[in-house]
Coordinates of C-alpha atoms and ligand atoms in Angstrom, one line a residue:
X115 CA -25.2 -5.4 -19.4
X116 CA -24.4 -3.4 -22.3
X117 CA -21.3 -4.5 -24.1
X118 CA -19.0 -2.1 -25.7
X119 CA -20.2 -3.4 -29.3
X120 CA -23.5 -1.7 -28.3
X121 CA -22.3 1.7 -27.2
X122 CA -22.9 5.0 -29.4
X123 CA -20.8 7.1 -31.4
X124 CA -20.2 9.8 -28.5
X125 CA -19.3 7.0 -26.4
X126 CA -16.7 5.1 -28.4
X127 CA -15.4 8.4 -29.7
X128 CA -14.6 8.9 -26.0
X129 CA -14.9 6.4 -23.6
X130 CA -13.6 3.4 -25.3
X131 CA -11.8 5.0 -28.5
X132 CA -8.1 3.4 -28.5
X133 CA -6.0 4.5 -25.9
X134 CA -2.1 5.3 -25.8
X135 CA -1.9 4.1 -22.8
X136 CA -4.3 2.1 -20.8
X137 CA -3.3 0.9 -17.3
X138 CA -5.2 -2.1 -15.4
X139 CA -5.9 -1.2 -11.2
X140 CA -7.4 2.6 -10.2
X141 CA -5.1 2.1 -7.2
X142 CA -2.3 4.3 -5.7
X143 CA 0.1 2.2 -8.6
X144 CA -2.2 2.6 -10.8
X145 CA -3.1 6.3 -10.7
X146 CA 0.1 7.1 -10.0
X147 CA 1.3 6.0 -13.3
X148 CA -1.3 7.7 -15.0
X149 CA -0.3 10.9 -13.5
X150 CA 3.4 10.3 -14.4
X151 CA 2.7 9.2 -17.7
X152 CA 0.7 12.4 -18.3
X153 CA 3.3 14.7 -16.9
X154 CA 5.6 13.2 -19.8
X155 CA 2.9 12.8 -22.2
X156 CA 0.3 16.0 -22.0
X157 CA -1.7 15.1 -25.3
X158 CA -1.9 11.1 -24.7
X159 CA -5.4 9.5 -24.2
X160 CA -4.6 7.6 -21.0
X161 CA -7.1 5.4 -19.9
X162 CA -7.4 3.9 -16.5
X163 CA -9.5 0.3 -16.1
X164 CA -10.8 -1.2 -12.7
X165 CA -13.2 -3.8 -11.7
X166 CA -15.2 -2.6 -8.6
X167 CA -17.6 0.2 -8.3
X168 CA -14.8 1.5 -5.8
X169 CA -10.6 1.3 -6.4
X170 CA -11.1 -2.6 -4.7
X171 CA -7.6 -3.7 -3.6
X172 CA -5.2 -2.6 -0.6
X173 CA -5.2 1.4 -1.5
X174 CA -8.7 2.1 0.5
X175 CA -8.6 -0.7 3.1
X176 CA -5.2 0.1 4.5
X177 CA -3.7 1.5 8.0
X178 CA -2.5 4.7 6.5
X179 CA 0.4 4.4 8.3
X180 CA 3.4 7.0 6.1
X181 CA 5.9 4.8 7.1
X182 CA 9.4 3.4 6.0
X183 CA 10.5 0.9 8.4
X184 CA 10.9 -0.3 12.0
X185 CA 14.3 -1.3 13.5
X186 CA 13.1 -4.6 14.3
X187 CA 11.8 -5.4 10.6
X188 CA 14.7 -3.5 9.0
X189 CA 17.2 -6.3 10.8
X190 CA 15.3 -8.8 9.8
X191 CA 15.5 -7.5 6.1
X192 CA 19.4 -6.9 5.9
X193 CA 19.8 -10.8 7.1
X194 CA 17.6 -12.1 4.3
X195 CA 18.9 -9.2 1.8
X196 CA 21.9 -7.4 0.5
X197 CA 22.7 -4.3 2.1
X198 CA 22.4 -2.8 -1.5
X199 CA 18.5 -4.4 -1.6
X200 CA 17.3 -3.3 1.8
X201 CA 19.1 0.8 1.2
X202 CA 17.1 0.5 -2.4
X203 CA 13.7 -0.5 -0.9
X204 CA 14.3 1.9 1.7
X205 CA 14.8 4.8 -0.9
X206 CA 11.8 3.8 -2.9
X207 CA 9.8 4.0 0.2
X208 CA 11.1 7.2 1.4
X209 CA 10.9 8.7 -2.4
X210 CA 7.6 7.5 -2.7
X211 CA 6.4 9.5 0.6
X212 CA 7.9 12.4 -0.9
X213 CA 5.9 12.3 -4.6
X214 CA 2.6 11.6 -2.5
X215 CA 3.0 14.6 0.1
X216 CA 4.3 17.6 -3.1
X217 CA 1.6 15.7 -5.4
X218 CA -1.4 15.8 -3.0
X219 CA -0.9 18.4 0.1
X220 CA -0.3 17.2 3.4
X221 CA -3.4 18.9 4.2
X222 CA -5.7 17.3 1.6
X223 CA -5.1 13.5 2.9
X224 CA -4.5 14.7 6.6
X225 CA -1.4 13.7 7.1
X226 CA 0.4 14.0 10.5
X227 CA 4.3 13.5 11.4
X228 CA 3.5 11.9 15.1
X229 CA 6.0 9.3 14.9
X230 CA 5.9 5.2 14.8
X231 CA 7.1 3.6 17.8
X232 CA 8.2 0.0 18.0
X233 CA 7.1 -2.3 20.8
X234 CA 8.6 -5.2 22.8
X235 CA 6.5 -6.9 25.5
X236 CA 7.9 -8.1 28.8
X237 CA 8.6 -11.7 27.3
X238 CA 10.5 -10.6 24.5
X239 CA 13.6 -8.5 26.1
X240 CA 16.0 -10.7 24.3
X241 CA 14.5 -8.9 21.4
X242 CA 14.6 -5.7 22.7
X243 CA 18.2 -5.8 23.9
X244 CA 19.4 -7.3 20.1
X245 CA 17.5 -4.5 18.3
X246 CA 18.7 -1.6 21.3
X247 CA 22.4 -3.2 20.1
X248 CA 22.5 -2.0 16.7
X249 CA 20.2 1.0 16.9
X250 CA 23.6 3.1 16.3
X251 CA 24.2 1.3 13.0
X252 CA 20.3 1.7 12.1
X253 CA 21.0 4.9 12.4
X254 CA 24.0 5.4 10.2
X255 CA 22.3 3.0 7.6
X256 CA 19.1 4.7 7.1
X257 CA 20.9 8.2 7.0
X258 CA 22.7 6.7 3.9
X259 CA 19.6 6.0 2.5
X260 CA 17.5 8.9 3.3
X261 CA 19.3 11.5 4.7
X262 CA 17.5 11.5 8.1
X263 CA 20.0 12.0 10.8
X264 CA 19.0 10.0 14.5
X265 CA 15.5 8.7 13.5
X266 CA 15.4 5.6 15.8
X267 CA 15.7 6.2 20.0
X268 CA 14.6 4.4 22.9
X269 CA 12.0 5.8 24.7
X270 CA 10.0 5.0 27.9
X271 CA 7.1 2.7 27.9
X272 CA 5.3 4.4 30.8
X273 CA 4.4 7.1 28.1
X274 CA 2.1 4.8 26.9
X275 CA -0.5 3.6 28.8
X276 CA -0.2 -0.1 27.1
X277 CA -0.1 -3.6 29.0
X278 CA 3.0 -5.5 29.7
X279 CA 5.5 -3.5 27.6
X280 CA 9.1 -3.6 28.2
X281 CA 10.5 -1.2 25.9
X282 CA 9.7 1.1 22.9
X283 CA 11.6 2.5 20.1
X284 CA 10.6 5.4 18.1
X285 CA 11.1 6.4 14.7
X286 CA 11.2 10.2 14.6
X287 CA 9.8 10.6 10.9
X288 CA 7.4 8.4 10.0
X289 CA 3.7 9.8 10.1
X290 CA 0.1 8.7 9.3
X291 CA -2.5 9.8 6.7
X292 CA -6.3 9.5 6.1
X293 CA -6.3 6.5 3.5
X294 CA -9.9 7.5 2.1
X295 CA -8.8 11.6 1.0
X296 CA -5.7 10.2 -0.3
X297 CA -7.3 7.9 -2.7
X298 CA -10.1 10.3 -3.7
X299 CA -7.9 13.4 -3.7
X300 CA -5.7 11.2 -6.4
X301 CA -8.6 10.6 -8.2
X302 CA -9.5 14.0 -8.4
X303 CA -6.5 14.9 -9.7
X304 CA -6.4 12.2 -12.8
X305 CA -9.5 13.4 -13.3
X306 CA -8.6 17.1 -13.7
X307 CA -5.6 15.9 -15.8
X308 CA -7.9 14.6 -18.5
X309 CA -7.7 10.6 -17.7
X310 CA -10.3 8.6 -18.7
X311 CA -11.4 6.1 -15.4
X312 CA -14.1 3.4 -15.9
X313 CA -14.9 1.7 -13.4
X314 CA -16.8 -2.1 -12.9
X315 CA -14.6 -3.2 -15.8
X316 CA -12.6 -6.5 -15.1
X317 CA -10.0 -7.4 -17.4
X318 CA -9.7 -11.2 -18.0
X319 CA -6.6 -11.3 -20.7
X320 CA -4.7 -9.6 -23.3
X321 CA -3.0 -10.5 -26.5
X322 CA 0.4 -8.3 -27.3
X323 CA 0.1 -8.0 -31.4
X324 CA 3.0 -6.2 -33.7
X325 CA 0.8 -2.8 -33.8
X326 CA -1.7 -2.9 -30.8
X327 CA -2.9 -4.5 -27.3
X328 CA -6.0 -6.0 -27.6
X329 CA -7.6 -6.2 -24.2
X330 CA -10.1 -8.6 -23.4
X331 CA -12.7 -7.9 -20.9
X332 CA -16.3 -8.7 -19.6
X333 CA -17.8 -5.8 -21.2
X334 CA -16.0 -6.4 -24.7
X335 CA -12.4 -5.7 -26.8
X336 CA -10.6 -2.5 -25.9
X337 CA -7.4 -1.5 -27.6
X338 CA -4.7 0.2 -26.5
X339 CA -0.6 0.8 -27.7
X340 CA 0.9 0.8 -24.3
X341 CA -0.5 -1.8 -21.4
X342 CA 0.6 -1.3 -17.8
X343 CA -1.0 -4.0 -15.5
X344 CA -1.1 -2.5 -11.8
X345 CA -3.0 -4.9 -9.6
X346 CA -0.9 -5.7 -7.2
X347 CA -1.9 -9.1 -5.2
X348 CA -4.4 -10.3 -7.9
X349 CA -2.2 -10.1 -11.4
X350 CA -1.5 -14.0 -10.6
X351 CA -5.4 -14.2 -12.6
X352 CA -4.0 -11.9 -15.4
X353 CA -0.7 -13.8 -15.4
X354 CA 0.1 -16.4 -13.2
X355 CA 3.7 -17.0 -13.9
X356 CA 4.8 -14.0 -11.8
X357 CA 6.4 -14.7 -8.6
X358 CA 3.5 -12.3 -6.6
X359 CA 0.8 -14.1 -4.0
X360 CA -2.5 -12.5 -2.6
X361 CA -2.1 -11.7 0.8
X362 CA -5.0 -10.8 2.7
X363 CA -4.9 -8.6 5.7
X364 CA -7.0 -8.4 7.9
X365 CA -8.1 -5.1 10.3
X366 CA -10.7 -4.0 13.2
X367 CA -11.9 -0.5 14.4
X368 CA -12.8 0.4 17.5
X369 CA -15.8 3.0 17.7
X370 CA -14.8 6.5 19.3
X371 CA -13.0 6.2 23.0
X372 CA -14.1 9.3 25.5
X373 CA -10.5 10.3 25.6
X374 CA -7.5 8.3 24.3
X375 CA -4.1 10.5 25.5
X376 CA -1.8 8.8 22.8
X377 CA -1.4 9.2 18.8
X378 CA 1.3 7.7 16.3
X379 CA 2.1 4.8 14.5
X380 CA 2.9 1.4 16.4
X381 CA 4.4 -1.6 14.9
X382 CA 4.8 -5.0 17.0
X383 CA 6.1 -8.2 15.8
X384 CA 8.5 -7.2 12.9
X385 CA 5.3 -5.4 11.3
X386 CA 3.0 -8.9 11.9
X387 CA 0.3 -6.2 13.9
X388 CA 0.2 -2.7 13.5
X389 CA -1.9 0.1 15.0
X390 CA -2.8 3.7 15.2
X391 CA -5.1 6.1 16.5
X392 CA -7.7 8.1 13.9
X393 CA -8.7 10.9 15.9
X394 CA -10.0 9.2 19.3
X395 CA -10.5 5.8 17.6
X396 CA -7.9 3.0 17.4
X397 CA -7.1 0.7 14.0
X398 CA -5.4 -2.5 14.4
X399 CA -4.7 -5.0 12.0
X400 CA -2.4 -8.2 11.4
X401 CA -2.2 -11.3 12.3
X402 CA -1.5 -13.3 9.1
X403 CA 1.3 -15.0 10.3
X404 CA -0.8 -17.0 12.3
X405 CA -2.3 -18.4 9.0
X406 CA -0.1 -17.8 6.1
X407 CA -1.8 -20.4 3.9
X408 CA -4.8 -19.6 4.6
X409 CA -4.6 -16.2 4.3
X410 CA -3.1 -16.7 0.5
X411 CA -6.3 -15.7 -0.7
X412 CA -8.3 -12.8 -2.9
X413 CA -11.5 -12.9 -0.4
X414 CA -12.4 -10.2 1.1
X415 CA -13.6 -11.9 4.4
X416 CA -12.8 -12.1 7.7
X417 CA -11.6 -15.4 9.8
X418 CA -12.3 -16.5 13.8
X419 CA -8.7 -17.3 14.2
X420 CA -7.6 -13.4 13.7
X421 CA -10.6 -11.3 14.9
X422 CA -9.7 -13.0 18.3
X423 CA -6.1 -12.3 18.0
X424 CA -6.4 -8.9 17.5
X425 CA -9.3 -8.5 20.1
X426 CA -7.1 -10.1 22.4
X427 CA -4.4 -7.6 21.4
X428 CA -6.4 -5.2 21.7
X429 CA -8.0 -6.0 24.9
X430 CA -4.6 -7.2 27.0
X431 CA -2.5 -4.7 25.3
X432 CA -3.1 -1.5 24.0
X433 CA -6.1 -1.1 26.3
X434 CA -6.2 -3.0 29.1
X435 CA -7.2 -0.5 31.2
X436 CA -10.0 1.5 29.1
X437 CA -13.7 -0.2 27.7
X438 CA -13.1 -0.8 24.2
X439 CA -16.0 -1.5 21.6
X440 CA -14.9 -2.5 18.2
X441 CA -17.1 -0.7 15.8
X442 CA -16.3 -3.4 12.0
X443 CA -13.4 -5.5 10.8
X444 CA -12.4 -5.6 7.0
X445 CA -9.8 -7.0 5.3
X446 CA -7.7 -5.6 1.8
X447 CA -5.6 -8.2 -0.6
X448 CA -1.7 -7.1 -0.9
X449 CA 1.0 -8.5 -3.2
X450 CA 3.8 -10.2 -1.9
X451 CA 6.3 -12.5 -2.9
X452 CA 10.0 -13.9 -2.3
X453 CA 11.5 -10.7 -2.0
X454 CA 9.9 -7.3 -0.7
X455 CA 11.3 -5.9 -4.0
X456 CA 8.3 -4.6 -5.8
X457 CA 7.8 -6.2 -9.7
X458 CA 8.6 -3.0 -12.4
X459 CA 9.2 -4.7 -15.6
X460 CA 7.9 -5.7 -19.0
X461 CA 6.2 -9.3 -19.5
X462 CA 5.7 -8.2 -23.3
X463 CA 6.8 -5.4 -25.9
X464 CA 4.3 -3.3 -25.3
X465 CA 2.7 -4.8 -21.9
X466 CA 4.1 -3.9 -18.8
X467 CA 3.2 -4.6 -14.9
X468 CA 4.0 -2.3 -11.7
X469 CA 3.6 -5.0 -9.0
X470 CA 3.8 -6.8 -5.1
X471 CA 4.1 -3.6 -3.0
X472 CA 4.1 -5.6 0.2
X473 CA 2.7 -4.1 3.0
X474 CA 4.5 -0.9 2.2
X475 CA 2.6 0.5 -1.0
X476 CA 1.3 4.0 0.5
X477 CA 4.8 4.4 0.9
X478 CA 5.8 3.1 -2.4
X479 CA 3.4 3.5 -4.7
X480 CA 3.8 7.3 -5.9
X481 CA 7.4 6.0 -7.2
X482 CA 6.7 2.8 -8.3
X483 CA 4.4 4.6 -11.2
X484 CA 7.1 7.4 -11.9
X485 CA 9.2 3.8 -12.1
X486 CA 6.9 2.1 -14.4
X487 CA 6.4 5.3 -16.7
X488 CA 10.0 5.9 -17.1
X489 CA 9.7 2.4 -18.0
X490 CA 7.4 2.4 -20.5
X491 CA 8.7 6.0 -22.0
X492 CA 12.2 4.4 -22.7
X493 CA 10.2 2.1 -25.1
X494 CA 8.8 4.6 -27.1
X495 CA 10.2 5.9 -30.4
Ligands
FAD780 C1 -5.2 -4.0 5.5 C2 -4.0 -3.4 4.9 C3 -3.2 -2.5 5.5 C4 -2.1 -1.9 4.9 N1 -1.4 -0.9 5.5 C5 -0.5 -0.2 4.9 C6 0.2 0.9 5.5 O1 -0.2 1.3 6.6 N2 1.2 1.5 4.9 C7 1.6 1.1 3.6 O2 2.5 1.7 3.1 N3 0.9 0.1 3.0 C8 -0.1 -0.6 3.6 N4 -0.7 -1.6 3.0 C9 -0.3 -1.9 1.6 C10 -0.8 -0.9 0.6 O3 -2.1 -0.6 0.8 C11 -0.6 -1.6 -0.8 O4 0.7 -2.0 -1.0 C12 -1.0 -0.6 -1.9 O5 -2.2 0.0 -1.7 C13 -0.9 -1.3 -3.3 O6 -1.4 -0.5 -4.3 P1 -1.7 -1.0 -5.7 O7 -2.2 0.1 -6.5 O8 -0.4 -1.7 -6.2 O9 -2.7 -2.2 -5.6 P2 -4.3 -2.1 -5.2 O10 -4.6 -1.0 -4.4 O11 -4.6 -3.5 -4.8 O12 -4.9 -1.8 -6.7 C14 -5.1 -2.8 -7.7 C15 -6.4 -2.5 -8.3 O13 -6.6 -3.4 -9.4 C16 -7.9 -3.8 -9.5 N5 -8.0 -5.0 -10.3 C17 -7.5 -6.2 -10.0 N6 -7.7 -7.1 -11.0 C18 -8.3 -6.4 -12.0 C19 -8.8 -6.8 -13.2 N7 -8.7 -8.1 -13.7 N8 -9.5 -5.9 -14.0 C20 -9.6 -4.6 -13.6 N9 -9.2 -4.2 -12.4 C21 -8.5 -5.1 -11.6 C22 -8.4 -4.0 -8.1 O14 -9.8 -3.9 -7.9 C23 -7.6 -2.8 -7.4 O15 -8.4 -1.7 -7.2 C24 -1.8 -2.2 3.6 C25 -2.6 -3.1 2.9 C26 -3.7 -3.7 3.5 C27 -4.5 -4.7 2.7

């Protein structure tokens, strides 16, 4: 390994020289600052840090889904939050979409407006009746938020060609993208607006002085003025006071079906499984609430216990009736924590963390950066 002490002139004139802002995480928090501090700041040197070869968090291993919330999960927010809480998370989610699709092109990351739909299976029409009851004030609330006028309605199950559902309820603007473009077309673009990325650089600590940010990693000292620490689920290692856990989710793939006459977004147990087609195959993930503890973890492996629920899931439910071969399972580490409120805030006078997007960060993401850069630019002289 050649440490940074080693490196030539070019190099250190360039690649490691002092930054005015260096940001921890090439994920979607991540790049997104980058590209919001560099819209304030057009002659900063911005550099961007991240341990794996590849952006190695939640923003490539996710279910793409463009999404903003499901009645049944959005009920089950307002009774463990304030009105207030809920309408702000909703906003951020629905601003965040927004930033992603003007900054990218819906074309670029593929992404389609085919709907989410919510379902209820045949033991749970207690459930659906509940959520059916207050789809009217759903309605009305999330217009508040975002403006979208009738976005939940019941429709029928037998468009679906699913097992034992009782009854569906679709969200009219929620979409899907391709996980992969979106994450290289971001990169593309910090790259074309001159931010530096090096990658297979893991940060262990830092130390806030009165002039500079010394940053400690296993390649040697880097320096920067500004610090923004964006990595989500594992910033516990960086500091562990914050209230944010790992999460691990889990996920499968099927290979390609010969036909498969449904696409969209579906979300089942308040958000516990999710699914979606890409092209003619299916993604499914979930599942962690049959293991919260043990899925508290920043492994990137796969468990027995959930590769069966989902196969079963997969097998009773969403196609019980066609031969389904699952191609791979992999798994991505979110942040969570006590509240689904992301973490925007600073832990030092110059150090600053965007963190715990939840299982909602393609969503979020784009506006937690422009967040975390206003942020940081109201600290500047
Ligand atoms: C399986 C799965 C499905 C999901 N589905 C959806 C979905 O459909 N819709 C949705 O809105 N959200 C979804 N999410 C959540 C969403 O992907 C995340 O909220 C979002 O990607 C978080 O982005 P981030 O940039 O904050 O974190 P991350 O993408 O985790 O980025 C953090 C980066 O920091 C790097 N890093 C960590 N520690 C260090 C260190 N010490 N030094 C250097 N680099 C470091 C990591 O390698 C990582 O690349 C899903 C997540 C998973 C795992």
């Amino acid at each position: 390994m050649i440490t940074f002490d080693k490196l030539s002139f070019w190099e250190k004139d360039t690649y490691t020289a002092e930054a005015d802002f260096l940001i921890v995480g090439a994920g979607l928090v991540g790049y997104s600052t980058a590209l919001s501090l560099r819209a304030r700041y057009p002659h900063a040197k911005i550099t961007i840090l991240e341990r794996g070869y590849l952006p190695s968090g939640a923003s490539t291993k996710n279910a793409g889904f463009a999404c903003f919330g499901s009645p049944s999960e959005l009920l089950d927010d307002l009774e463990k939050m304030s009105e207030n809480e809920v309408l702000s998370i909703l906003q951020k989610r629905w601003d965040g979409l927004q930033i992603l699709r003007s900054r990218l092109g819906d074309a670029a990351i593929d992404f389609q407006e085919n709907a989410s739909f919510e379902l209820f299976r045949e033991g749970e029409k207690y459930e659906l009746e509940k959520t059916l009851s207050q789809i009217d004030f759903l309605n009305s609330f999330v217009e508040q938020a975002i403006g979208t006028k009738n976005t939940f309605e019941k429709v029928t199950p037998q468009l679906f060609p699913f097992g034992g559902v009782a009854g569906v309820l679709k969200n009219n603007y929620e979409g899907q993208i391709h996980t992969g473009k979106m994450m290289q077309k971001l990169y593309q673009l910090v790259i074309s607006n001159n931010i530096n990325v090096l990658f297979n650089i893991s940060v262990t600590h830092w130390e806030d002085t009165d002039t500079m940010v010394n940053i400690f990693t296993n390649h040697g000292l880097l320096k920067t003025k500004k610090l923004m620490i964006c990595t989500n689920g594992l910033v516990t290692n960086m500091i562990p006071s914050l209230p944010v856990q790992p999460a691990r989710a889990q996920v499968l793939i099927t290979k390609p079906l010969d036909k498969l006459n449904w696409k969209g977004t579906f979300h089942y147990d308040k958000g516990y499984y999710y699914f979606r087609n890409i092209n003619n195959r299916i993604l499914l993930g979930g599942g962690r609430n049959l293991d919260f503890e043990g899925e508290t973890t920043t492994a990137f492996d796969n468990t027995d216990l959930i590769q069966n629920a989902l196969t079963d899931l997969l097998e009773q439910v969403i196609s019980p009736k066609t031969n389904v071969e699952i191609d791979y399972f992999w798994s991505g580490i979110m942040g969570v924590g006590n509240s689904k409120a992301p973490l925007v805030e600073s832990v030092s006078p110059s150090v600053f963390v965007g963190v715990r997007m939840g299982g909602m960060g393609v969503a979020m993401g784009s506006k937690i950066g422009e967040e975390l850069a206003e942020l940081v630019a109201a600290t500047q002289p």
